[in-house]
XYZ file of C-alpha atoms in Angstrom:
137
model
C 37.934 247.201 19.340
C 40.603 249.356 21.564
C 39.626 253.332 21.466
C 43.508 253.374 20.887
C 43.910 251.418 17.832
C 45.083 254.208 15.852
C 46.975 256.523 18.366
C 50.130 258.284 16.538
C 48.413 257.678 13.443
C 47.545 261.060 11.305
C 44.745 261.297 8.627
C 44.652 263.783 6.251
C 40.810 264.049 4.748
C 39.850 266.145 2.098
C 36.005 267.454 1.763
C 36.019 266.803 5.984
C 33.478 269.006 6.634
C 29.972 267.257 4.901
C 28.986 264.266 5.556
C 31.153 261.119 4.814
C 34.141 263.267 5.302
C 32.833 264.631 8.767
C 31.787 261.038 9.797
C 35.109 259.061 9.169
C 36.580 262.172 11.139
C 34.930 261.331 14.120
C 35.186 257.677 13.864
C 39.068 257.628 13.340
C 39.383 260.467 16.613
C 37.800 258.219 18.431
C 40.401 255.587 17.453
C 43.150 257.842 18.368
C 43.842 259.040 15.153
C 44.984 262.753 14.455
C 43.172 264.719 11.838
C 44.184 267.180 9.391
C 41.002 268.796 8.542
C 40.580 269.751 4.773
C 38.163 272.612 3.623
C 37.247 274.507 0.439
C 34.767 277.284 1.742
C 33.643 276.547 4.793
C 35.681 277.423 7.377
C 33.335 277.918 10.344
C 32.404 274.079 9.567
C 36.244 273.519 9.473
C 36.696 275.368 13.058
C 33.658 273.749 14.624
C 34.479 270.211 13.506
C 38.020 270.697 15.288
C 36.416 271.955 18.346
C 34.048 268.615 18.462
C 36.933 266.171 17.368
C 39.104 267.452 20.621
C 36.143 266.718 22.871
C 35.764 263.687 21.520
C 39.206 262.042 21.820
C 41.389 265.179 23.868
C 44.920 263.775 23.115
C 44.601 263.776 19.411
C 46.237 266.450 17.054
C 43.442 268.632 15.248
C 44.180 271.126 12.572
C 42.555 272.823 9.981
C 43.896 273.373 6.233
C 42.205 275.610 3.353
C 42.508 274.572 -0.251
C 41.393 274.429 -3.589
C 41.575 271.013 -4.920
C 41.427 272.010 -8.780
C 44.453 273.666 -8.439
C 47.599 271.877 -8.263
C 49.734 274.463 -6.457
C 47.035 274.358 -3.633
C 47.413 270.957 -3.406
C 51.368 271.194 -2.735
C 50.799 273.807 -0.005
C 48.137 271.995 1.303
C 50.402 269.116 1.816
C 53.640 270.799 2.819
C 51.405 272.624 5.158
C 50.302 269.682 6.614
C 53.805 267.840 6.801
C 54.877 270.875 8.471
C 52.697 271.365 10.961
C 51.676 267.652 11.819
C 54.026 264.875 10.340
C 53.403 262.960 7.434
C 50.476 261.931 7.276
C 49.652 257.679 7.683
C 46.044 257.458 6.058
C 44.861 259.466 2.809
C 40.785 259.869 2.305
C 40.318 261.234 -0.287
C 36.852 262.288 -0.131
C 36.229 265.835 -1.901
C 34.652 265.855 -4.808
C 32.784 267.915 -7.361
C 29.648 267.877 -9.612
C 27.469 270.560 -10.968
C 26.219 272.284 -14.039
C 29.025 271.502 -17.026
C 31.119 268.987 -14.852
C 28.960 266.006 -14.694
C 28.010 263.182 -17.086
C 25.531 260.615 -16.867
C 22.342 260.852 -16.060
C 22.842 265.158 -14.859
C 23.720 265.791 -18.864
C 25.274 264.405 -21.655
C 29.010 264.442 -22.326
C 29.142 266.017 -25.620
C 27.833 269.087 -23.839
C 30.123 269.205 -21.290
C 33.281 271.839 -21.919
C 36.893 270.371 -22.231
C 37.403 273.188 -19.750
C 34.960 271.521 -16.994
C 35.872 269.010 -17.646
C 39.612 269.436 -16.964
C 38.376 271.133 -13.686
C 36.132 268.018 -12.591
C 39.347 265.473 -13.246
C 41.621 268.048 -11.169
C 39.369 268.282 -8.469
C 38.232 264.371 -8.284
C 41.329 262.371 -9.405
C 44.445 264.441 -10.056
C 44.764 265.712 -6.105
C 44.238 262.677 -4.654
C 47.464 261.334 -7.016
C 49.504 264.516 -6.376
C 49.448 264.151 -2.579
C 49.936 260.558 -2.288
C 52.771 260.889 -4.953
C 54.200 263.414 -2.387
C 53.541 261.025 0.694
């Protein structure tokens, strides 16, 4: 497979500092894709990943962006900053997601125990942000 198959393309990867997001960014960078690294609170990991991506494929453009994806104003700002600094993303990899006490159902807890606020927070972070970014692109 050509290592330049995605030259000139841009990927916005949410939740980019962890396992799947990080691995995806490395794979896309090897194919020549520029990367918009999103993080919520792991700034050091995001910066280190940006440095690593530049060594994987020096010609690609890599930038780091912070946003709380449960806040729709942050999602709008994230998209606007990516577009202003890097252009419109060709690839949206919606990797960010949350679970936690009161924010999950199924094997970990009962739906009856989940507050509406916890459900809305989880839904905004896991679903609404992907819709909003896609609609804006």
